[in-house]
PDB file of C-alpha atoms and ligand atoms in Angstrom:
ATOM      1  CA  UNK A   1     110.315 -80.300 -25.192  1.00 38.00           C
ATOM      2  CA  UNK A   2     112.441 -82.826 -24.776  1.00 39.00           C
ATOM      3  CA  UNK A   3     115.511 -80.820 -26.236  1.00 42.00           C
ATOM      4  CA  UNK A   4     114.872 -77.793 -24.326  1.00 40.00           C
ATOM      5  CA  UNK A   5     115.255 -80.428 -20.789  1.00 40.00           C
ATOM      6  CA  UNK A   6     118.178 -82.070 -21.929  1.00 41.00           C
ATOM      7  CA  UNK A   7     119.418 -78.587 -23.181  1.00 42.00           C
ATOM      8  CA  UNK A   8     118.727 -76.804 -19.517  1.00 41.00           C
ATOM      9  CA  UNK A   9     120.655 -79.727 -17.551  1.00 41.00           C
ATOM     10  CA  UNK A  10     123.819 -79.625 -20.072  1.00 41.00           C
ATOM     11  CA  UNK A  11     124.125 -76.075 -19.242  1.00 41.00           C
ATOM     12  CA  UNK A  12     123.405 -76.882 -15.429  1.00 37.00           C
ATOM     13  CA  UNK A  13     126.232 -79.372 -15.824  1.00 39.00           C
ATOM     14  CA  UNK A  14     128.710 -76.738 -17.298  1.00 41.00           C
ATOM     15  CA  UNK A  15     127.980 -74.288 -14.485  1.00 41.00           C
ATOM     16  CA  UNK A  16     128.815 -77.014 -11.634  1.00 41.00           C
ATOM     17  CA  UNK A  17     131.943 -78.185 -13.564  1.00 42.00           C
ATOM     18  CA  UNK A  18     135.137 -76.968 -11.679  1.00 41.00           C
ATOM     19  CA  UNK A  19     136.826 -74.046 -13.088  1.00 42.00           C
ATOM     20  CA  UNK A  20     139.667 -75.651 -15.187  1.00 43.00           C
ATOM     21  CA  UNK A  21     137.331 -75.707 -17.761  1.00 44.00           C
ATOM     22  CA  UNK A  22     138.100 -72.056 -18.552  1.00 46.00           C
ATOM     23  CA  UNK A  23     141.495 -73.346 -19.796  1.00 50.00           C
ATOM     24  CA  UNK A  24     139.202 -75.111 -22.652  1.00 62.00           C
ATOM     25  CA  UNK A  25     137.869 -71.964 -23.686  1.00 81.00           C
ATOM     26  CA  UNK A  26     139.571 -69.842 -26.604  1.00 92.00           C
ATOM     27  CA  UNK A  27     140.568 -66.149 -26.017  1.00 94.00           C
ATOM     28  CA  UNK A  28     138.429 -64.378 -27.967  1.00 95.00           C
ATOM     29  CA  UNK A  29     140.099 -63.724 -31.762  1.00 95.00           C
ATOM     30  CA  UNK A  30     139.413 -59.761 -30.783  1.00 95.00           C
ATOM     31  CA  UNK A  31     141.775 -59.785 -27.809  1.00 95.00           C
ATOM     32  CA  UNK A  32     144.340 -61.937 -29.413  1.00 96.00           C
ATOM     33  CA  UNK A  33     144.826 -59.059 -32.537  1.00 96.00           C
ATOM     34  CA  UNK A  34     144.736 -56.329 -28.787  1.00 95.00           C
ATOM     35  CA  UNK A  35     147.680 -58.638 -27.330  1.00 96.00           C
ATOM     36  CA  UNK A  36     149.525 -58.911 -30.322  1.00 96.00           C
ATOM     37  CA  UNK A  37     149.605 -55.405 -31.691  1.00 95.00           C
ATOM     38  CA  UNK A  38     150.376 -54.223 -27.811  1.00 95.00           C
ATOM     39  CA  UNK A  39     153.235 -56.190 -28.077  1.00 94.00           C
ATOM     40  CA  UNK A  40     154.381 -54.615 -31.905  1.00 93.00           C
ATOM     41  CA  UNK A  41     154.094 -51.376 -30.169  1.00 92.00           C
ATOM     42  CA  UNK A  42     156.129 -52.003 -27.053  1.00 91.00           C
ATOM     43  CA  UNK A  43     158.955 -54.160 -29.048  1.00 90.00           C
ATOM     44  CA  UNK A  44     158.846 -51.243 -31.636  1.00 90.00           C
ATOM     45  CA  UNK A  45     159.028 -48.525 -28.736  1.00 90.00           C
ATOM     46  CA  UNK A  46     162.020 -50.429 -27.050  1.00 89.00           C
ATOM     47  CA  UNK A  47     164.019 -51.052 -30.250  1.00 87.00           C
ATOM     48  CA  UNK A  48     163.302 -47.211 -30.599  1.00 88.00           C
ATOM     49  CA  UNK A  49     164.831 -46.013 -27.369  1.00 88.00           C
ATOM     50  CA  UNK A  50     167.897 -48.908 -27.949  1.00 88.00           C
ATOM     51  CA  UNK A  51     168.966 -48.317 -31.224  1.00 87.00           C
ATOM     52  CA  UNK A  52     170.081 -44.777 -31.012  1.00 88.00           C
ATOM     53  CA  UNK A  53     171.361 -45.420 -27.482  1.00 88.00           C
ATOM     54  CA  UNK A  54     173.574 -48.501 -28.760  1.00 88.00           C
ATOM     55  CA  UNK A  55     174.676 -46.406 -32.087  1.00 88.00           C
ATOM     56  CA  UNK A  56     175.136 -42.800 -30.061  1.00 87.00           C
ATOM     57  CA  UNK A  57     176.906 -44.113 -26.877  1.00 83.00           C
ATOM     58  CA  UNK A  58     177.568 -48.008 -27.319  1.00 89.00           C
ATOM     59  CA  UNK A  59     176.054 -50.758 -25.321  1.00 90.00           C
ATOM     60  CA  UNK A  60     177.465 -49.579 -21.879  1.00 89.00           C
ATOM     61  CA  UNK A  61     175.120 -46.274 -22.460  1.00 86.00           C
ATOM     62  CA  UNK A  62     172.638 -48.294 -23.834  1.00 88.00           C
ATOM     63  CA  UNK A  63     172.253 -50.358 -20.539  1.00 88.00           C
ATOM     64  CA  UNK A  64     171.373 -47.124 -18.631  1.00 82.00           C
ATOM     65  CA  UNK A  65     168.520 -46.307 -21.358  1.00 76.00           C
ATOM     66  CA  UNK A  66     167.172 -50.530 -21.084  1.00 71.00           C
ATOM     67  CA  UNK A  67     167.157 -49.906 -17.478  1.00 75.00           C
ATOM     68  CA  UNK A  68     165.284 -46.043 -17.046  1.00 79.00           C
ATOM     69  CA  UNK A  69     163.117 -46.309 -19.869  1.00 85.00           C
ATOM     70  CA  UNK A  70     161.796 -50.296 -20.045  1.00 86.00           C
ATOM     71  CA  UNK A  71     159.841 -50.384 -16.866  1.00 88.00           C
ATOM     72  CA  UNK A  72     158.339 -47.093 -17.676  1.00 90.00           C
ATOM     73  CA  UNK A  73     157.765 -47.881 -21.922  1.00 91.00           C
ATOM     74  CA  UNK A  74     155.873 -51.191 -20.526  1.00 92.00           C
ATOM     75  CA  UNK A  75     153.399 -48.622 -18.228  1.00 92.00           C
ATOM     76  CA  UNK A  76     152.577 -46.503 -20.972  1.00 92.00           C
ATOM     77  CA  UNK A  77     151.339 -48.913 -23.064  1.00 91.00           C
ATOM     78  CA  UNK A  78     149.655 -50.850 -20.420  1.00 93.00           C
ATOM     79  CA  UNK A  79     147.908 -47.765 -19.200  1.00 93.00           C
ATOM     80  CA  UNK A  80     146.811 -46.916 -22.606  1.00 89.00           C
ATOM     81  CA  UNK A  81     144.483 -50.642 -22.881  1.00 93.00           C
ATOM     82  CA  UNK A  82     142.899 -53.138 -20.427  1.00 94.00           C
ATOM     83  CA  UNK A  83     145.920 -55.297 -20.633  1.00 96.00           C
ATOM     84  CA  UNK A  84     149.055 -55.492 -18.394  1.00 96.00           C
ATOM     85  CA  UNK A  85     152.072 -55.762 -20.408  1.00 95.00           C
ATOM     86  CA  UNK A  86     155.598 -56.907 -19.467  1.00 95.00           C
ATOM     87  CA  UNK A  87     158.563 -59.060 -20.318  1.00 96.00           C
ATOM     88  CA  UNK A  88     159.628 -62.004 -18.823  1.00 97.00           C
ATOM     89  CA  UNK A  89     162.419 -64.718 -19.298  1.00 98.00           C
ATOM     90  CA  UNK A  90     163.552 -68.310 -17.899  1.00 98.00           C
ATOM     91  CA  UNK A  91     166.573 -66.072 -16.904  1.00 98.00           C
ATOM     92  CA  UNK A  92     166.093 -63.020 -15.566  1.00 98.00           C
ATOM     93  CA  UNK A  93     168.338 -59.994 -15.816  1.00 96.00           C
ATOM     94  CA  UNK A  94     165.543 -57.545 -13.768  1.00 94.00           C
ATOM     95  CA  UNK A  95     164.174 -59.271 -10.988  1.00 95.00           C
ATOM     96  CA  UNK A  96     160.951 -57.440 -11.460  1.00 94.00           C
ATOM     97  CA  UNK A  97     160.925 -59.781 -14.495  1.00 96.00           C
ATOM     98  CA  UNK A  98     160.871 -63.150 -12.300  1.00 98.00           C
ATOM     99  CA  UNK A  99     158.145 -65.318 -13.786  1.00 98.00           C
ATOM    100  CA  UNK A 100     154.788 -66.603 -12.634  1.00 97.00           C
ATOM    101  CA  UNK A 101     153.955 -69.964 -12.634  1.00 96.00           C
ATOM    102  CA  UNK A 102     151.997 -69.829 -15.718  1.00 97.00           C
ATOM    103  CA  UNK A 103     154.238 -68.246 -17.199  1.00 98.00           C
ATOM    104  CA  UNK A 104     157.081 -70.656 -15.862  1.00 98.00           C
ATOM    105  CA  UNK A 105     155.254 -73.421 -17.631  1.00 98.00           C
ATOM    106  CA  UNK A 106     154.441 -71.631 -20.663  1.00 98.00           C
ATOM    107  CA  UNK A 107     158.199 -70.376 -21.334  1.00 98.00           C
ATOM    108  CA  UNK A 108     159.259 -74.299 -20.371  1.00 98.00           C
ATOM    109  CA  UNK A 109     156.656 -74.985 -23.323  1.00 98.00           C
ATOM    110  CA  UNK A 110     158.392 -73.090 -25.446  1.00 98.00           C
ATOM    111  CA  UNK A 111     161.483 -74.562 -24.814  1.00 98.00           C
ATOM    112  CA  UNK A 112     160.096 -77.816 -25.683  1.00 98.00           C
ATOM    113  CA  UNK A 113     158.612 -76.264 -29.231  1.00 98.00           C
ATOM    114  CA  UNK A 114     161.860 -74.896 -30.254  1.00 98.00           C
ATOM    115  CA  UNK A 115     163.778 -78.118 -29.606  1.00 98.00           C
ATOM    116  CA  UNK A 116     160.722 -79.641 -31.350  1.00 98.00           C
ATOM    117  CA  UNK A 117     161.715 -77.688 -34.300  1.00 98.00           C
ATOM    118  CA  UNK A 118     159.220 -75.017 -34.273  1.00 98.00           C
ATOM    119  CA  UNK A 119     160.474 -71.612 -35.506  1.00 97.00           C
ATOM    120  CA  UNK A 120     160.315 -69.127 -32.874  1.00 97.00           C
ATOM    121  CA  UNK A 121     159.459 -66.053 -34.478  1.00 95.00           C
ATOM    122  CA  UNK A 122     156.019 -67.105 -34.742  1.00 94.00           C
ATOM    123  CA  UNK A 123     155.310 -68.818 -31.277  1.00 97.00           C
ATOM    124  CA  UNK A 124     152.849 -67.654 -29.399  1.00 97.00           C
ATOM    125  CA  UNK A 125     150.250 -69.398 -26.882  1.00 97.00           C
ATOM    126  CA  UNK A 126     147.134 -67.686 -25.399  1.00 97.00           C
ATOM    127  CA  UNK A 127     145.046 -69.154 -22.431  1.00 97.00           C
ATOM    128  CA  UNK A 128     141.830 -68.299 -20.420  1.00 96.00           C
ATOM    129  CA  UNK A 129     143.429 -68.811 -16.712  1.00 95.00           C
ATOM    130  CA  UNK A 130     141.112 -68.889 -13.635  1.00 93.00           C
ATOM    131  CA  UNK A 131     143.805 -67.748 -10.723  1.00 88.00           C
ATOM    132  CA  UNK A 132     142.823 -66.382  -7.114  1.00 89.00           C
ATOM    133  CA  UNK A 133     139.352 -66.507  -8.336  1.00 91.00           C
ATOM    134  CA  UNK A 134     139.943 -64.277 -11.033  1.00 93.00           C
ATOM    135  CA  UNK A 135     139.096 -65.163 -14.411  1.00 95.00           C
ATOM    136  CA  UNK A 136     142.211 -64.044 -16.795  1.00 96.00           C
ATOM    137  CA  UNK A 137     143.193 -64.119 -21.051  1.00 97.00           C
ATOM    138  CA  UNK A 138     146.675 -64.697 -20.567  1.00 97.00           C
ATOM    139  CA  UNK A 139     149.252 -63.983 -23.625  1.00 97.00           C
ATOM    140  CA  UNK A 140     152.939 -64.677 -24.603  1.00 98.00           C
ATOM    141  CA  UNK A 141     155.133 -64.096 -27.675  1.00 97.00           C
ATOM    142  CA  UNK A 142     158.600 -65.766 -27.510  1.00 97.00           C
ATOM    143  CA  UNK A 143     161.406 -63.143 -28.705  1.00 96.00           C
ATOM    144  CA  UNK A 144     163.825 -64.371 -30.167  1.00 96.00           C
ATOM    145  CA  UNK A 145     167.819 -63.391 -29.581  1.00 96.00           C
ATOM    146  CA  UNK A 146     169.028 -61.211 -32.231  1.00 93.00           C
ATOM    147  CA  UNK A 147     172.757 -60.432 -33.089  1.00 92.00           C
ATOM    148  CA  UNK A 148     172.163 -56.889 -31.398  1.00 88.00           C
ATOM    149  CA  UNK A 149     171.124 -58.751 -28.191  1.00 92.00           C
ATOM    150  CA  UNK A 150     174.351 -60.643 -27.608  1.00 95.00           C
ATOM    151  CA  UNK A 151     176.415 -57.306 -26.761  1.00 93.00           C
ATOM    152  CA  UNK A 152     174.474 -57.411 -23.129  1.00 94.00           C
ATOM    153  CA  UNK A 153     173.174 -60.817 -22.868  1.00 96.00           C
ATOM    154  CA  UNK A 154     175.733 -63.190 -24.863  1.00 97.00           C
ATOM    155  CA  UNK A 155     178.594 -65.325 -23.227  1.00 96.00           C
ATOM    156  CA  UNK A 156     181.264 -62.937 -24.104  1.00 93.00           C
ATOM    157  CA  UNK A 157     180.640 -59.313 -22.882  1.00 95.00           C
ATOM    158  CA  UNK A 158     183.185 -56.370 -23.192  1.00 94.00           C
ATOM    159  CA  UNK A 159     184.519 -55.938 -19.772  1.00 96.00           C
ATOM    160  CA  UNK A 160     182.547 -52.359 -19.574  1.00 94.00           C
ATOM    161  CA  UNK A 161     178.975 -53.673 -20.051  1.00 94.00           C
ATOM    162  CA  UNK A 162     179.746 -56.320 -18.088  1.00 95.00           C
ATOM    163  CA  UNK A 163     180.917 -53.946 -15.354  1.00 95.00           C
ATOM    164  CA  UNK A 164     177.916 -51.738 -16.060  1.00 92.00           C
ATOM    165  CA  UNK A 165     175.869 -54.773 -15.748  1.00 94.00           C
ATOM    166  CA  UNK A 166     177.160 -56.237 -12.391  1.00 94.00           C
ATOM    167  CA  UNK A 167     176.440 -52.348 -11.033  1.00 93.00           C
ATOM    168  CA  UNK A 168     172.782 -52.376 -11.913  1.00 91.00           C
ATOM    169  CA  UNK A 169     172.007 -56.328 -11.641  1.00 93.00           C
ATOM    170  CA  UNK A 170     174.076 -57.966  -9.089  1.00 94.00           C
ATOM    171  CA  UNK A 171     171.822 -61.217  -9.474  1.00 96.00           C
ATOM    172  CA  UNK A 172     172.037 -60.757 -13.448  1.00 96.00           C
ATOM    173  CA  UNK A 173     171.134 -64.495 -15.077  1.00 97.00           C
ATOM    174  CA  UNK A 174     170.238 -62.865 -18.054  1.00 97.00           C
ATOM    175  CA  UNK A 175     173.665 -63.641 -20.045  1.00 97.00           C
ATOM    176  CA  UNK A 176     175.269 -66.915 -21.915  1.00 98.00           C
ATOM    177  CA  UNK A 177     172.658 -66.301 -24.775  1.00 98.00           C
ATOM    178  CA  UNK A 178     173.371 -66.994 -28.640  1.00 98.00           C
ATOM    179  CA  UNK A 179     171.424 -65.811 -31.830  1.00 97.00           C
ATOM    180  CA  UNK A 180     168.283 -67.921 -32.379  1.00 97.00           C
ATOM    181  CA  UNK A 181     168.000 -68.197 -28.300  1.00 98.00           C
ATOM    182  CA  UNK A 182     164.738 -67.699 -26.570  1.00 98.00           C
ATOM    183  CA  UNK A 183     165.477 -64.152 -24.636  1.00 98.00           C
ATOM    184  CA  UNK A 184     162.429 -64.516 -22.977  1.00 98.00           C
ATOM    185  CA  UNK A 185     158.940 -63.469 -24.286  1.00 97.00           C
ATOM    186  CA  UNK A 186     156.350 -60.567 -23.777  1.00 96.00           C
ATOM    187  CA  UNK A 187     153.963 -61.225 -21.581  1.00 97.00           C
ATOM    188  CA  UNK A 188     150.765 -59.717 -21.498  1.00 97.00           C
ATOM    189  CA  UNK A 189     147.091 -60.310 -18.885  1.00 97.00           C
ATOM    190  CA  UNK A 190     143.759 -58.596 -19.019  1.00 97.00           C
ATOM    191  CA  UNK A 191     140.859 -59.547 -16.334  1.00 95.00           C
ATOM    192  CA  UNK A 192     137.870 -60.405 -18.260  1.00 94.00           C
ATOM    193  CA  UNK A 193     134.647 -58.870 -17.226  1.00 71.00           C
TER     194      UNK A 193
HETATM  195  C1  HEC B 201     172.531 -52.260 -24.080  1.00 55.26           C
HETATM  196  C2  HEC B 201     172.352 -53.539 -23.469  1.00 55.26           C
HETATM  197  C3  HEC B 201     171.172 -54.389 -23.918  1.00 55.26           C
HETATM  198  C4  HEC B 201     170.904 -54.805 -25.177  1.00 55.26           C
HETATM  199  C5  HEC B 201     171.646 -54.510 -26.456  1.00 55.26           C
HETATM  200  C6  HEC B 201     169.715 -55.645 -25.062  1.00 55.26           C
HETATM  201  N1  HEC B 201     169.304 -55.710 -23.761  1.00 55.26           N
HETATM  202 FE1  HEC B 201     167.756 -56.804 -23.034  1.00 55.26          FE
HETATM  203  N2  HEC B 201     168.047 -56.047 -21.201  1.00 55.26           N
HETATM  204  C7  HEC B 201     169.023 -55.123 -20.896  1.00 55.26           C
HETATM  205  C8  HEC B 201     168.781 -54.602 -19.564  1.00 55.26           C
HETATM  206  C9  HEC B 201     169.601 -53.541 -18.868  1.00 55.26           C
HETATM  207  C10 HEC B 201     167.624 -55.264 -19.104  1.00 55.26           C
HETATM  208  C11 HEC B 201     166.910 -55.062 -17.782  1.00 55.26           C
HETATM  209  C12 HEC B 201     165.814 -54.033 -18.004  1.00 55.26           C
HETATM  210  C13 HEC B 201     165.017 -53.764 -16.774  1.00 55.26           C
HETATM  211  O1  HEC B 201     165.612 -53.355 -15.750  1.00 55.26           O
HETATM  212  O2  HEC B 201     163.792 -53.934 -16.826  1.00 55.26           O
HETATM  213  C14 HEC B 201     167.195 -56.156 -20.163  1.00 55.26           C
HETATM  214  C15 HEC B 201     166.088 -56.962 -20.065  1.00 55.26           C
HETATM  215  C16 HEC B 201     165.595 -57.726 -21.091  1.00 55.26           C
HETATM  216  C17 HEC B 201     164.423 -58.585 -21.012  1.00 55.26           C
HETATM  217  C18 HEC B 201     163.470 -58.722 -19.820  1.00 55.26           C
HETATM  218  C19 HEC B 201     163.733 -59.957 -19.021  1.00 55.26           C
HETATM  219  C20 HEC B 201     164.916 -59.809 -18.083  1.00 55.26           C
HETATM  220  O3  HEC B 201     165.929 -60.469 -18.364  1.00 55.26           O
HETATM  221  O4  HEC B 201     164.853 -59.055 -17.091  1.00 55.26           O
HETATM  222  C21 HEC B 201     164.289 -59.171 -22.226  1.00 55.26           C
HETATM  223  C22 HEC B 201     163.216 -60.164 -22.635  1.00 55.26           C
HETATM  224  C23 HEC B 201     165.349 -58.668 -23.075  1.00 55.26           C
HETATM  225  N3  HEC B 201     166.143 -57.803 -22.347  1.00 55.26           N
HETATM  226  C24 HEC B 201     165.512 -59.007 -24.380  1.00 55.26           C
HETATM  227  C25 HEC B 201     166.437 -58.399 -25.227  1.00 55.26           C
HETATM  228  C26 HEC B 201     166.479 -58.634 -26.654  1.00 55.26           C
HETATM  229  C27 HEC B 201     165.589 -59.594 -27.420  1.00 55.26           C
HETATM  230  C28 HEC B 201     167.477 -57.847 -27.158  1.00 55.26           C
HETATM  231  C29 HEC B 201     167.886 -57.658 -28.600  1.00 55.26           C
HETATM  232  C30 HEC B 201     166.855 -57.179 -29.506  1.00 55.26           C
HETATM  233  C31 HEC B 201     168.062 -57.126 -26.030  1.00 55.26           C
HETATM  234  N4  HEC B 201     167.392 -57.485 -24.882  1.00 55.26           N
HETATM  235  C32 HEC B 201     169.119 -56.247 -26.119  1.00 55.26           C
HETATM  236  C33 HEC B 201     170.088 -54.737 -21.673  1.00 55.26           C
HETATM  237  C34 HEC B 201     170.152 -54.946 -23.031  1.00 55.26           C
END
């Protein structure tokens, strides 16, 4: 009898606690494996629409495919689960791409793992996030800078893409990168039930 008492006020007490205690709780190992394979489909979907872009036309065609076909890659495969998916990046080429706070802090955190000596292939960080009242799982996936990446976001464009570049992104910060660089990461939110 006693147990059940002491039992029914410990879960009175969590229900009163404020709601930063969500950011305790674990996303769910069943929406982490969602997130992630989201994310192998949209990174494999964009390399797909770059690669023959970059190898048909170069990277000054390849700029007009990035720009048409990202926004609308990211939709498909948002609209095809419960999660929103998108890319995001401490420097933004797309200002559509201009990061939340969470996500501000999160990338900043990943800063601080790299330089901590973590490998960044592998970085990840999930988070239950209570925002506007709104319980959220919250995902990101660093991705890293490749050697095909530098041709439109490395310190030393060809004079076309950069061009191309300045046409489409007048506020462009997304350049000045090197191989092994955080780009920026995926980003991905689903409102829990
Ligand atoms: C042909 C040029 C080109 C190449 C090559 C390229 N990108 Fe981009 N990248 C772009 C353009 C254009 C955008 C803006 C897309 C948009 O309007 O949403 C962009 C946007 C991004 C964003 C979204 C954040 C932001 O800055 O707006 C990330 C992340 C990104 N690129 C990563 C990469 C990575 C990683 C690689 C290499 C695997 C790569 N890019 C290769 C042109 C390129």
């Amino acid at each position: 009898m006693k147990f059940i008492s002491s039992h029914a006020s410990l879960l009175c007490a969590l229900t009163l606690l404020p709601l930063q205690l969500s950011a305790d709780v674990a996303v769910p190992d069943k929406e982490l494996k969602e997130a992630r394979s989201l994310i192998k489909s949209f990174g494999g979907d964009l390399k797909a629409a770059l690669k023959p872009a970059m190898k048909s036309g170069g990277p000054v065609n390849a700029i007009e495919v990035c720009n048409l076909q990202a926004g609308p890659i990211a939709e498909t495969i948002s609209s095809q689960s419960d999660w929103k998916v998108a890319r995001t990046s401490l420097k933004v080429r797309n200002a559509d791409n201009t990061p939340d706070n969470w996500e501000l802090k999160t990338l900043l955190q990943f800063e601080q793992r790299k330089a901590a000596g973590e490998d960044i292939k592998k970085m990840d960080h999930a988070e239950v996030v209570t925002q506007e009242g709104q319980t959220l799982y919250r995902y990101m996936k660093a991705i890293p800078t490749a050697d095909l990446c530098v041709k439109c976001h490395g310190s030393q464009l060809d004079n076309a893409v950069a061009a191309k570049l300045k046409e489409h992104y007048p506020y462009d910060q997304a350049v000045g990168y090197n191989v092994g660089d955080i780009r920026g990461a995926f980003t991905l939110t689903k409102i829990v039930e």
